[in-house]
Amino acid sequence: MRSHFRVMQGLFRKHHLQYIAVALALGLCGISHAQPDRAASISIQLDSPSHKVSPMLYGLMTEEINYSYDGGLYAEMVRNRTFSGRSHSQPAHWFLVERGNSSGRMALDDATGPSDALRNSLLIEATKADADNPVGVYNEGYWGMALRPNTTYRASFYAKTDKDDMGGVSLALVSNDSGKVVASTKSESLSSAWKRYEVTLKTGQLEANANNHLVLTVSHPGQVWLSLVSLFPPTYKNRENGNRPDLMEKMAAMKPNFLRLPGGNYLEGDEIQDRFDWKTTIGPLVDRPTHPSPWRYQSTDGMGLLEFLEWTEDLNMEPVLAVYAGYSLKGAHINAGPFLQPFVQDALDEIEFVSGGTDTLWGAKRAQLGHPKPFPLHYVEIGNEDWFDRSGSYEARFDQFNKAIKAKYPQLQTIATMPLKNTKPDMQDDHYYLRAVESYKMASKYDSVDRNGPKIFVGEWATREGSPTPNLNSALGDAALMTGFERNSDLILMASYAPLFVNVEPGGMQWESDLIGYDAMLSYGSPSYYAQVLFAKYLGDTVPKSTATELPNRFFYSATVSQAQGKVYLKLVNGNSEPRTVSVHLDGAKSLKAEAIVETLGGNNPAETNTIREPQRIVPVKTSLKGVKETFEHTVPAYSIQVIELSTQ
Ligand code: AHR
């Protein structure tokens, strides 16, 4: 992965240089170049459809990067809950507690664990302890633990002891600042065999904050082993092992149609054994061995395949399932042929787990895990970014997967991750990571692409300016790109921004410019996030024919209509430092309301942004536009994205 990361960084640097060169050539480096609007006009033929808007156009893509799940969406509050991963002498994020005159030690024990999958544990050896002087450990959480008033938290852990009279484990949620216990409880007595214990902790009146930790102590001398120590707040739709409500709500506002899962590089892993091996991510947590994410930390796999699917269900999306296709990031690959066959079978099993009836082997397994209803599935992506595979093995690997998938599931659309020479896949996944000036150029790329090739899935795209989350300039670049996606949505059937999430705490980010930022307590949307919210909120079902003349530089538009709702959605993007005026002509409108709704996302400075402390600096502002008629002039403010909702009924 590191070499891959370097390649990506290299590309990024290259793009940056290109940016400067292009910017100089265009005279855009901060030099104002006021430009007369001349006869800038957009004509929309409302009674003349060009094509349907792809019903799947906007969706989501995520992976375990930037603490997206662990320390992010997946609501688990205990960090390093299973003591798994690369060997270390001290258990990271865990600390010894010796109260009063007690004494003890803690150590990792790789000789005992609660299951075949979890063979490690944390040993607490209490040499001197009693009820007033307990010994134990505390966990610091993912940059703290967010506690809210009058809220119930569910804690659980696996434990065993060497003493008959050890009693139970005391659990407490404690403020880092005051040392005050804000909630506490005690488990049943431990025994000599590994067993799961579950308790609840309820907070009282307190000011919501993330400056807290979880303490587990015992009050008798002896040895206690712990594993899979877990703490959950209330989750979205109260799912057990579920997700953070604030992040789910932010995604819901994007009205996503699909979720591309499970990655990205996370699908491939650094090495073949580090791939997203879906069969090891289902079932009870104690049976999930965890695995290294290519983004340099261990994934708990609490977000396993079924949890991904439940996430799609909760947000009314469809999974776009990416299957591991025999290439991992550090270059190891399996050539097409008999050695690839087990991986092909894994993919077929995975498709069956997602979409098979309960009369199938893997559909029955899904039912046994609590979800008898098959998930809708129409798209399967074979691999990820296989243009990185310099061996040239992808075309044959794709072919082997594709034939097997089509033979068993002819209704599925398959997606190739790069252009192929000999096969025409149903779809091709194109990825773009750009500077704003490059996004402006890219916005028209698909206007002239051959319609006889595969359909396009823009499975990863982003304008990358701003860190940890993109700034207004990125949002402008993104909006320009999205006008191109909409205009060409006969060809571009789906598009998903990446990466979606970043934990903004120090050390949380491996990849800059991520759509939504958060810490343990709060989350916020970047300007780019709000651009996507706007584009998805105002999207018709048809693209009408339209023409534009003399549009200024850095000015973009798209128009969609909803006949059923009698609406025209006109999106305008002005990436200039001055306002720009266009003349809008609406041909074929049966009737037109004189007043329209306008939502504007903009600012004074393209470097402006939102942050965890200032989350609402750049947000859409709703106003109304009067005097709409078949031809009207409209001025788009500097550095702004506008959506005009016109009513034709
Ligand atoms: O989005 C970050 C990474 O960029 C993805 O994991 C990978 O597919 C791409 O190179």
XYZ file of C-alpha atoms and ligand atoms in Angstrom:
659
model
C 0.000 0.000 0.000
C 2.782 2.381 0.849
C 4.049 2.266 -2.711
C 0.491 2.768 -3.893
C 0.149 5.676 -1.511
C 3.330 7.169 -2.917
C 2.003 6.806 -6.442
C -1.196 8.597 -5.429
C 0.784 11.324 -3.656
C 2.923 11.616 -6.777
C -0.135 11.990 -8.941
C -1.441 14.561 -6.540
C 1.805 16.553 -6.697
C 1.761 16.243 -10.458
C -1.776 17.545 -10.553
C -0.738 20.426 -8.355
C 2.008 21.447 -10.779
C -0.416 21.097 -13.649
C -2.775 23.289 -11.696
C -0.206 26.043 -11.354
C 0.784 25.788 -15.025
C -2.796 25.869 -16.225
C -3.675 28.638 -13.795
C -0.793 30.769 -15.051
C -1.754 30.098 -18.639
C -5.314 31.141 -17.938
C -4.235 34.109 -15.875
C -6.146 32.828 -12.905
C -3.559 33.149 -10.156
C -5.471 35.679 -8.116
C -5.458 38.226 -10.980
C -8.881 39.675 -11.453
C -9.900 39.431 -15.115
C -13.277 41.035 -15.168
C -15.074 39.809 -18.197
C -18.100 41.363 -19.836
C -21.048 38.990 -19.789
C -21.690 39.722 -23.468
C -24.576 37.558 -24.580
C -24.228 34.710 -22.125
C -27.371 32.689 -22.489
C -28.833 29.297 -21.688
C -31.813 28.024 -23.670
C -33.752 25.077 -22.321
C -36.288 23.235 -24.472
C -38.649 22.056 -21.779
C -40.870 20.135 -24.191
C -37.954 18.336 -25.806
C -36.329 15.669 -23.620
C -32.760 14.675 -24.349
C -32.611 11.614 -22.046
C -33.654 10.320 -18.658
C -31.613 11.152 -15.580
C -30.076 7.943 -14.350
C -32.218 6.916 -11.363
C -29.052 5.740 -9.583
C -26.972 8.830 -10.320
C -25.824 9.914 -6.874
C -24.557 7.479 -4.276
C -21.897 6.912 -1.646
C -18.525 5.240 -1.492
C -16.685 4.545 1.732
C -14.041 2.285 3.130
C -12.036 1.887 6.328
C -9.809 4.943 5.858
C -9.394 8.038 8.095
C -11.118 6.097 10.921
C -14.283 6.013 8.853
C -15.882 3.087 10.661
C -13.777 2.386 13.745
C -13.670 5.792 15.408
C -16.287 7.022 12.960
C -19.576 5.734 11.639
C -19.489 2.435 13.555
C -20.630 3.575 16.980
C -18.258 1.422 19.082
C -16.616 3.641 21.724
C -13.852 1.319 22.979
C -10.629 1.523 20.986
C -8.564 -1.654 20.495
C -11.333 -3.757 21.964
C -9.829 -7.131 21.022
C -6.100 -6.449 21.425
C -5.623 -7.779 17.887
C -3.254 -6.684 15.190
C 0.434 -6.138 14.911
C 2.340 -7.356 17.927
C 3.055 -4.752 20.546
C 4.260 -5.137 24.106
C 1.697 -2.778 25.628
C -1.989 -2.782 24.729
C -2.487 0.483 22.854
C -5.202 2.786 24.247
C -5.443 0.820 27.522
C -3.946 1.973 30.837
C -3.506 0.416 34.267
C -5.686 1.656 37.147
C -4.437 1.213 40.746
C -6.751 2.936 43.216
C -5.710 3.747 46.814
C -3.119 1.294 48.056
C -3.944 -1.433 45.522
C -1.343 -2.844 43.196
C -1.343 -4.859 40.025
C -0.185 -5.037 36.454
C -1.638 -5.506 33.012
C -0.184 -7.394 30.078
C -1.162 -8.754 26.708
C -1.687 -12.490 26.788
C -1.548 -14.207 23.420
C -2.030 -17.657 24.965
C -5.729 -17.278 25.728
C -8.736 -15.613 24.138
C -12.480 -16.148 23.969
C -12.587 -17.822 20.516
C -10.542 -19.259 17.681
C -10.823 -15.897 15.968
C -9.766 -13.886 19.024
C -6.798 -15.641 20.553
C -5.495 -12.655 22.531
C -6.631 -11.069 25.733
C -5.667 -8.484 28.292
C -4.479 -9.943 31.560
C -5.105 -7.944 34.722
C -3.105 -9.316 37.623
C -4.341 -7.840 40.897
C -1.709 -8.496 43.582
C -3.390 -6.329 46.196
C -7.018 -5.251 45.858
C -10.203 -4.828 47.844
C -13.520 -3.035 47.438
C -12.071 0.367 48.405
C -8.805 -0.173 46.562
C -9.641 -1.823 43.231
C -7.267 -2.661 40.382
C -8.114 -2.567 36.716
C -7.717 -0.836 33.390
C -9.189 2.027 31.482
C -9.744 2.652 27.800
C -9.352 6.140 26.360
C -11.702 5.602 23.418
C -11.277 7.041 19.950
C -9.951 10.425 21.037
C -12.304 10.350 24.009
C -15.763 8.964 24.601
C -18.792 11.125 23.874
C -21.316 11.094 26.716
C -24.699 12.757 26.636
C -27.098 13.447 29.514
C -29.701 10.863 30.584
C -28.473 8.337 28.072
C -28.078 4.585 28.354
C -24.848 2.989 27.133
C -24.539 -0.759 26.547
C -21.264 -2.291 27.663
C -20.180 -5.874 27.143
C -17.006 -7.895 27.490
C -15.667 -11.418 27.550
C -13.799 -12.458 30.710
C -12.468 -15.329 32.780
C -10.590 -15.546 36.094
C -8.347 -17.935 38.009
C -10.082 -17.275 41.361
C -13.432 -18.635 42.562
C -14.093 -15.525 44.660
C -13.131 -12.850 42.111
C -16.693 -11.518 41.976
C -17.781 -9.225 39.154
C -16.095 -6.469 37.192
C -17.028 -2.894 38.094
C -17.513 -0.579 35.115
C -17.514 3.186 35.299
C -17.677 6.059 32.854
C -15.359 8.708 34.199
C -14.739 12.334 33.266
C -11.126 13.002 32.230
C -11.364 16.552 33.570
C -12.850 16.025 37.007
C -12.190 12.329 37.601
C -15.872 12.143 38.521
C -17.765 8.917 37.876
C -20.720 9.810 35.665
C -22.208 6.313 35.424
C -21.314 2.979 36.987
C -22.432 -0.607 37.377
C -21.130 -4.077 38.161
C -21.232 -7.315 36.180
C -22.161 -10.774 37.399
C -19.410 -12.788 39.063
C -16.725 -14.105 36.755
C -15.914 -17.787 36.380
C -12.955 -19.788 35.151
C -14.381 -20.196 31.617
C -14.572 -17.477 28.970
C -18.054 -15.947 29.029
C -19.754 -12.805 27.713
C -21.078 -10.244 30.204
C -23.420 -7.409 29.384
C -24.416 -4.382 31.454
C -25.864 -0.925 30.935
C -24.574 2.392 32.213
C -26.904 5.365 32.450
C -25.739 8.951 32.674
C -27.659 11.608 34.612
C -27.516 15.352 34.149
C -24.298 16.395 32.455
C -23.132 18.625 29.680
C -22.546 16.515 26.581
C -18.799 16.147 26.039
C -16.214 13.688 24.770
C -13.699 14.041 27.574
C -14.385 10.715 29.222
C -13.032 7.188 29.556
C -14.252 3.730 30.540
C -12.816 2.018 33.629
C -13.045 -1.708 34.430
C -11.826 -2.828 37.870
C -11.859 -5.852 40.175
C -11.726 -5.819 43.957
C -10.046 -9.106 44.779
C -6.511 -10.323 44.222
C -6.133 -12.746 41.333
C -5.972 -12.870 37.570
C -8.657 -11.697 35.170
C -8.508 -11.910 31.386
C -10.587 -9.545 29.242
C -11.419 -9.416 25.556
C -13.886 -7.785 23.173
C -14.638 -4.983 25.593
C -17.357 -2.923 23.993
C -19.395 0.189 24.725
C -22.201 1.441 22.539
C -24.285 4.612 22.705
C -27.793 4.643 21.220
C -27.420 4.014 17.477
C -29.276 5.000 14.316
C -32.637 3.184 14.297
C -31.436 1.475 17.491
C -29.537 -1.172 15.605
C -27.441 -3.402 17.796
C -23.828 -3.052 16.685
C -25.042 -0.040 14.727
C -24.039 3.379 13.486
C -23.700 6.947 14.744
C -26.986 8.794 14.203
C -25.421 12.160 13.284
C -23.380 10.630 10.455
C -26.292 8.545 9.186
C -28.460 11.673 9.128
C -25.815 13.575 7.195
C -25.714 10.815 4.595
C -29.519 10.636 4.461
C -29.588 14.334 3.488
C -27.500 13.414 0.427
C -30.387 11.190 -0.785
C -27.964 8.493 -1.892
C -29.178 5.762 -4.220
C -26.353 3.307 -3.647
C -23.371 2.470 -1.505
C -20.234 1.209 -3.207
C -18.804 -1.247 -0.685
C -16.424 -2.240 0.867
C -13.769 -0.112 -0.955
C -11.478 1.153 -2.493
C -8.103 -0.033 -1.385
C -9.789 -1.581 1.643
C -11.240 -4.251 -0.660
C -7.792 -5.226 -1.877
C -5.623 -4.979 1.257
C -1.863 -4.571 1.138
C -1.391 -8.306 0.689
C -3.765 -11.013 -0.476
C -4.378 -12.184 3.092
C -5.317 -8.614 4.062
C -8.159 -8.316 1.531
C -11.730 -7.753 2.702
C -12.342 -11.457 3.248
C -16.096 -11.114 3.686
C -16.675 -14.530 5.229
C -14.552 -13.519 8.233
C -16.642 -10.370 8.769
C -20.049 -11.956 9.394
C -21.615 -13.560 12.444
C -20.950 -12.875 16.135
C -18.228 -10.307 16.781
C -16.294 -12.859 18.808
C -15.874 -14.925 15.642
C -14.421 -12.065 13.588
C -10.633 -12.154 13.667
C -10.254 -8.472 12.574
C -7.788 -7.562 9.826
C -5.312 -4.826 8.868
C -6.718 -1.995 6.815
C -4.302 -0.804 4.112
C -4.605 2.602 5.748
C -2.238 1.523 8.507
C -4.509 0.436 11.311
C -6.344 -2.717 12.311
C -10.003 -2.944 11.338
C -12.284 -4.445 13.989
C -14.609 -5.703 11.244
C -17.469 -4.611 13.460
C -18.610 -3.086 10.176
C -18.841 -6.452 8.443
C -20.647 -7.367 5.252
C -24.074 -7.629 6.906
C -23.618 -4.293 8.683
C -22.733 -2.668 5.350
C -25.942 -4.092 3.919
C -28.030 -2.938 6.877
C -26.570 0.500 6.385
C -27.853 0.434 2.770
C -31.248 -0.671 4.048
C -31.414 2.074 6.680
C -30.759 4.767 4.083
C -32.851 3.144 1.390
C -29.885 2.566 -0.902
C -28.751 -0.338 -3.039
C -25.387 -1.981 -2.511
C -22.922 -1.784 -5.389
C -20.879 -4.780 -4.413
C -17.151 -4.715 -5.146
C -15.705 -8.244 -5.074
C -12.052 -9.010 -4.480
C -10.590 -9.922 -7.865
C -7.144 -11.343 -7.123
C -4.941 -8.239 -6.887
C -3.608 -6.620 -3.727
C -1.975 -3.246 -3.343
C 1.625 -4.244 -2.921
C 1.434 -5.996 -6.269
C 0.672 -9.626 -5.379
C -1.866 -11.072 -7.774
C -3.330 -14.379 -8.837
C -3.351 -15.012 -12.546
C -6.548 -16.188 -14.183
C -6.896 -19.957 -14.054
C -7.399 -22.603 -11.389
C -5.689 -20.647 -8.586
C -8.106 -17.774 -9.105
C -11.131 -20.059 -8.960
C -11.525 -20.071 -5.129
C -11.706 -16.274 -5.230
C -14.321 -16.437 -7.988
C -16.297 -18.862 -5.822
C -15.989 -16.482 -2.864
C -17.476 -13.727 -5.038
C -20.357 -15.974 -6.135
C -21.007 -16.903 -2.504
C -20.908 -13.230 -1.556
C -23.476 -12.354 -4.223
C -25.634 -15.187 -2.874
C -25.248 -13.900 0.690
C -26.371 -10.440 -0.429
C -29.182 -11.331 -2.779
C -29.951 -15.065 -2.602
C -33.211 -16.515 -1.307
C -33.309 -18.363 1.987
C -33.324 -21.594 -0.025
C -29.697 -20.975 -0.992
C -26.722 -21.846 1.200
C -25.546 -18.284 1.776
C -29.039 -16.776 1.713
C -29.890 -19.180 4.535
C -26.785 -18.045 6.404
C -27.942 -14.442 6.068
C -31.368 -15.452 7.403
C -29.725 -17.233 10.304
C -27.906 -13.992 11.090
C -31.245 -12.213 11.307
C -31.921 -10.939 7.789
C -34.046 -13.355 5.738
C -34.985 -10.722 3.166
C -32.516 -10.581 0.269
C -30.976 -7.206 -0.456
C -31.557 -5.688 -3.907
C -28.469 -6.086 -6.069
C -27.951 -4.975 -9.663
C -24.276 -4.015 -9.893
C -21.127 -5.970 -9.078
C -17.703 -4.380 -9.472
C -14.807 -6.729 -10.174
C -11.782 -5.444 -8.249
C -10.595 -1.890 -7.650
C -8.275 0.320 -9.691
C -6.672 -2.631 -11.448
C -4.674 -0.273 -13.641
C -2.246 -0.391 -10.716
C -1.605 -4.063 -11.569
C 1.450 -3.665 -13.764
C 1.486 -7.390 -14.579
C -1.380 -6.845 -17.010
C -3.353 -9.719 -15.507
C -6.635 -7.838 -15.065
C -8.263 -8.462 -18.414
C -8.079 -12.242 -17.938
C -9.020 -12.034 -14.271
C -12.007 -9.857 -15.146
C -13.040 -12.332 -17.804
C -12.982 -15.283 -15.420
C -15.067 -13.461 -12.792
C -17.389 -11.942 -15.364
C -18.197 -15.240 -17.070
C -18.887 -16.984 -13.753
C -21.056 -14.141 -12.461
C -23.009 -13.795 -15.698
C -23.531 -17.562 -15.925
C -25.139 -17.693 -12.496
C -26.645 -14.198 -12.354
C -27.328 -13.038 -15.924
C -29.381 -10.124 -14.618
C -26.389 -8.505 -12.890
C -24.444 -5.660 -14.462
C -20.700 -6.061 -14.019
C -18.246 -3.202 -13.685
C -14.623 -3.221 -14.837
C -12.137 -1.046 -12.990
C -10.190 0.029 -16.096
C -10.628 0.115 -19.866
C -10.462 -3.377 -21.397
C -9.125 -4.277 -24.828
C -11.033 -7.432 -25.705
C -14.196 -7.359 -23.635
C -16.908 -4.746 -23.415
C -18.016 -4.689 -19.784
C -21.456 -3.392 -18.866
C -19.804 -0.546 -17.029
C -16.415 0.968 -16.407
C -15.374 2.641 -13.165
C -13.517 5.939 -13.710
C -11.788 7.695 -10.796
C -10.827 11.372 -10.555
C -8.963 13.249 -7.865
C -8.493 16.796 -9.107
C -7.729 20.407 -8.335
C -10.600 22.842 -8.958
C -9.118 24.104 -12.208
C -8.882 20.506 -13.432
C -12.458 19.801 -12.386
C -13.582 22.768 -14.479
C -11.891 21.238 -17.511
C -13.188 17.773 -16.712
C -16.780 18.999 -16.398
C -17.312 18.738 -20.161
C -15.286 15.561 -20.742
C -18.254 13.236 -21.105
C -20.166 15.576 -23.456
C -18.188 14.081 -26.322
C -17.537 10.507 -25.149
C -18.563 7.705 -27.525
C -21.947 6.302 -26.509
C -21.119 2.830 -27.888
C -18.664 1.977 -25.133
C -19.463 0.756 -21.632
C -21.647 2.830 -19.361
C -19.684 4.824 -16.823
C -19.569 4.580 -13.049
C -17.560 7.442 -11.567
C -16.884 5.346 -8.483
C -14.463 7.798 -6.879
C -14.215 11.481 -7.565
C -13.344 14.619 -5.644
C -11.915 18.066 -6.046
C -9.129 18.037 -3.503
C -8.422 21.465 -2.078
C -8.617 21.900 1.679
C -7.701 19.680 4.580
C -9.014 17.744 6.421
C -12.176 18.594 4.515
C -12.513 20.380 1.169
C -13.038 24.143 0.958
C -15.358 26.295 -1.143
C -13.050 26.111 -4.167
C -13.418 22.333 -4.076
C -17.177 22.646 -3.790
C -17.163 24.835 -6.914
C -15.044 22.274 -8.768
C -17.307 19.473 -7.564
C -20.429 21.317 -8.633
C -18.926 21.886 -12.073
C -18.223 18.158 -12.328
C -21.749 17.302 -11.209
C -23.261 19.491 -13.938
C -21.338 17.233 -16.326
C -22.594 14.083 -14.578
C -26.188 15.269 -14.900
C -25.901 16.408 -18.519
C -24.359 13.039 -19.381
C -26.434 10.830 -17.154
C -27.441 8.717 -20.154
C -23.814 7.517 -20.021
C -22.805 8.117 -16.396
C -25.202 5.928 -14.499
C -23.662 6.360 -11.058
C -21.197 8.631 -9.294
C -19.830 8.509 -5.756
C -17.442 10.940 -4.074
C -14.465 9.623 -2.111
C -13.420 9.541 0.605
C -16.599 10.283 2.475
C -15.352 10.490 6.057
C -12.482 11.742 8.184
C -11.903 11.767 11.905
C -10.353 15.213 12.316
C -8.438 14.404 15.503
C -4.612 14.370 15.231
C -3.597 11.100 13.563
C -7.108 10.443 12.316
C -6.507 11.319 8.679
C -4.587 9.323 6.103
C -6.081 11.038 3.054
C -6.769 14.773 2.821
C -9.997 16.358 1.588
C -12.823 14.183 2.829
C -16.460 15.103 2.551
C -17.630 14.876 6.176
C -15.475 15.514 9.246
C -16.059 14.551 12.869
C -14.595 13.875 16.265
C -16.038 11.612 18.955
C -18.871 14.042 19.642
C -19.607 16.272 16.676
C -19.684 16.120 12.901
C -19.909 18.646 10.102
C -20.322 18.802 6.347
C -17.741 20.501 4.149
C -18.830 22.980 1.457
C -18.452 20.054 -0.979
C -20.895 18.056 1.128
C -23.483 20.827 0.858
C -22.918 21.020 -2.892
C -23.869 17.345 -3.104
C -26.866 17.803 -0.831
C -28.108 20.546 -3.170
C -27.478 18.592 -6.345
C -29.319 15.529 -5.046
C -32.165 17.502 -3.509
C -33.005 19.269 -6.753
C -32.819 16.570 -9.375
C -35.489 15.876 -11.948
C -36.012 12.676 -13.877
C -35.304 14.017 -17.367
C -32.585 16.097 -18.990
C -34.189 18.466 -21.496
C -32.357 19.588 -24.603
C -30.489 22.789 -23.957
C -27.914 25.024 -25.560
C -25.633 27.645 -24.143
C -23.872 30.510 -25.858
C -21.031 32.704 -24.726
C -20.940 31.259 -21.230
C -18.166 32.892 -19.209
C -15.092 30.905 -18.199
C -15.547 28.982 -14.983
C -19.291 29.011 -15.430
C -21.299 25.783 -15.672
C -24.906 24.703 -15.778
C -27.207 21.737 -15.900
C -30.965 21.519 -16.183
C -33.271 18.665 -15.264
C -37.046 18.543 -15.180
C -39.640 16.609 -13.260
C -42.809 16.490 -15.364
C -44.762 14.878 -12.545
C -43.890 17.650 -10.114
C -43.972 20.385 -12.734
C -40.485 21.536 -11.810
C -37.395 22.664 -13.658
C -34.151 22.536 -11.715
C -31.518 24.844 -13.122
C -28.085 24.551 -11.551
C -25.566 27.313 -12.102
C -21.962 27.367 -10.954
C -19.865 30.526 -10.981
C -16.219 29.902 -10.097
C -15.260 33.511 -10.788
C -14.336 36.250 -8.359
C -17.084 38.466 -9.792
C -20.795 37.914 -10.332
C -21.821 36.640 -13.757
C -25.102 37.328 -15.530
C -26.830 34.936 -17.917
C -29.957 35.209 -19.914
C -32.180 32.155 -19.371
C -34.692 31.132 -22.071
C -37.317 28.549 -21.242
C -38.994 27.215 -24.364
C -42.133 25.112 -24.217
C -43.185 25.844 -20.635
C -46.962 25.439 -20.394
C -47.176 27.905 -17.584
C -44.464 29.427 -15.524
C -44.737 30.764 -11.991
C -43.246 34.219 -11.648
C -41.579 33.238 -8.400
C -38.892 30.572 -8.090
C -36.939 29.108 -5.179
C -33.189 29.671 -5.159
C -30.638 27.973 -2.945
C -27.171 29.473 -2.952
C -23.960 27.976 -1.612
C -21.155 30.473 -1.794
C -18.679 32.720 -0.037
C -16.283 35.589 -0.463
C -13.146 33.572 -0.697
C -12.597 30.190 -2.341
C -10.378 29.092 0.546
C -13.245 29.537 3.018
C -14.399 26.368 4.627
C -16.303 24.664 7.421
C -14.576 23.121 10.418
C -15.532 21.126 13.470
C -15.564 24.409 15.441
C -17.210 26.467 12.685
C -19.418 23.946 10.916
C -21.908 26.351 9.345
C -19.735 28.940 7.627
C -20.591 27.802 4.119
C -24.111 26.377 3.952
C -26.939 26.733 1.449
C -29.135 29.806 1.860
C -32.685 29.757 0.539
C -34.214 32.819 -1.111
C -36.823 33.481 -3.720
C -36.473 34.840 -7.208
C -39.227 37.057 -8.589
C -39.979 38.111 -12.118
C -39.408 34.741 -13.744
C -40.729 34.587 -17.295
C -39.873 32.747 -20.485
C -36.772 34.856 -20.838
C -35.154 36.372 -17.786
C -31.740 37.572 -16.753
C -30.109 36.095 -13.729
C -26.911 37.060 -11.939
C -24.986 34.383 -10.092
C -22.848 35.805 -7.256
C -19.082 35.327 -7.231
C -17.814 31.935 -6.026
C -21.319 30.495 -5.888
C -23.384 27.473 -6.698
C -27.062 28.165 -7.245
C -30.026 25.937 -7.805
C -33.155 27.571 -9.159
C -36.358 25.587 -8.767
C -38.849 26.839 -11.343
C -42.492 25.785 -11.231
C -44.223 25.065 -14.487
C -47.641 24.150 -13.130
O -10.341 7.166 -1.852
C -9.056 6.852 -1.434
C -8.398 5.801 -2.319
O -8.187 6.309 -3.581
C -9.202 4.552 -2.566
O -9.077 3.625 -1.562
C -8.596 4.028 -3.821
O -9.496 3.260 -4.574
C -8.120 5.267 -4.530
O -6.815 5.136 -4.951
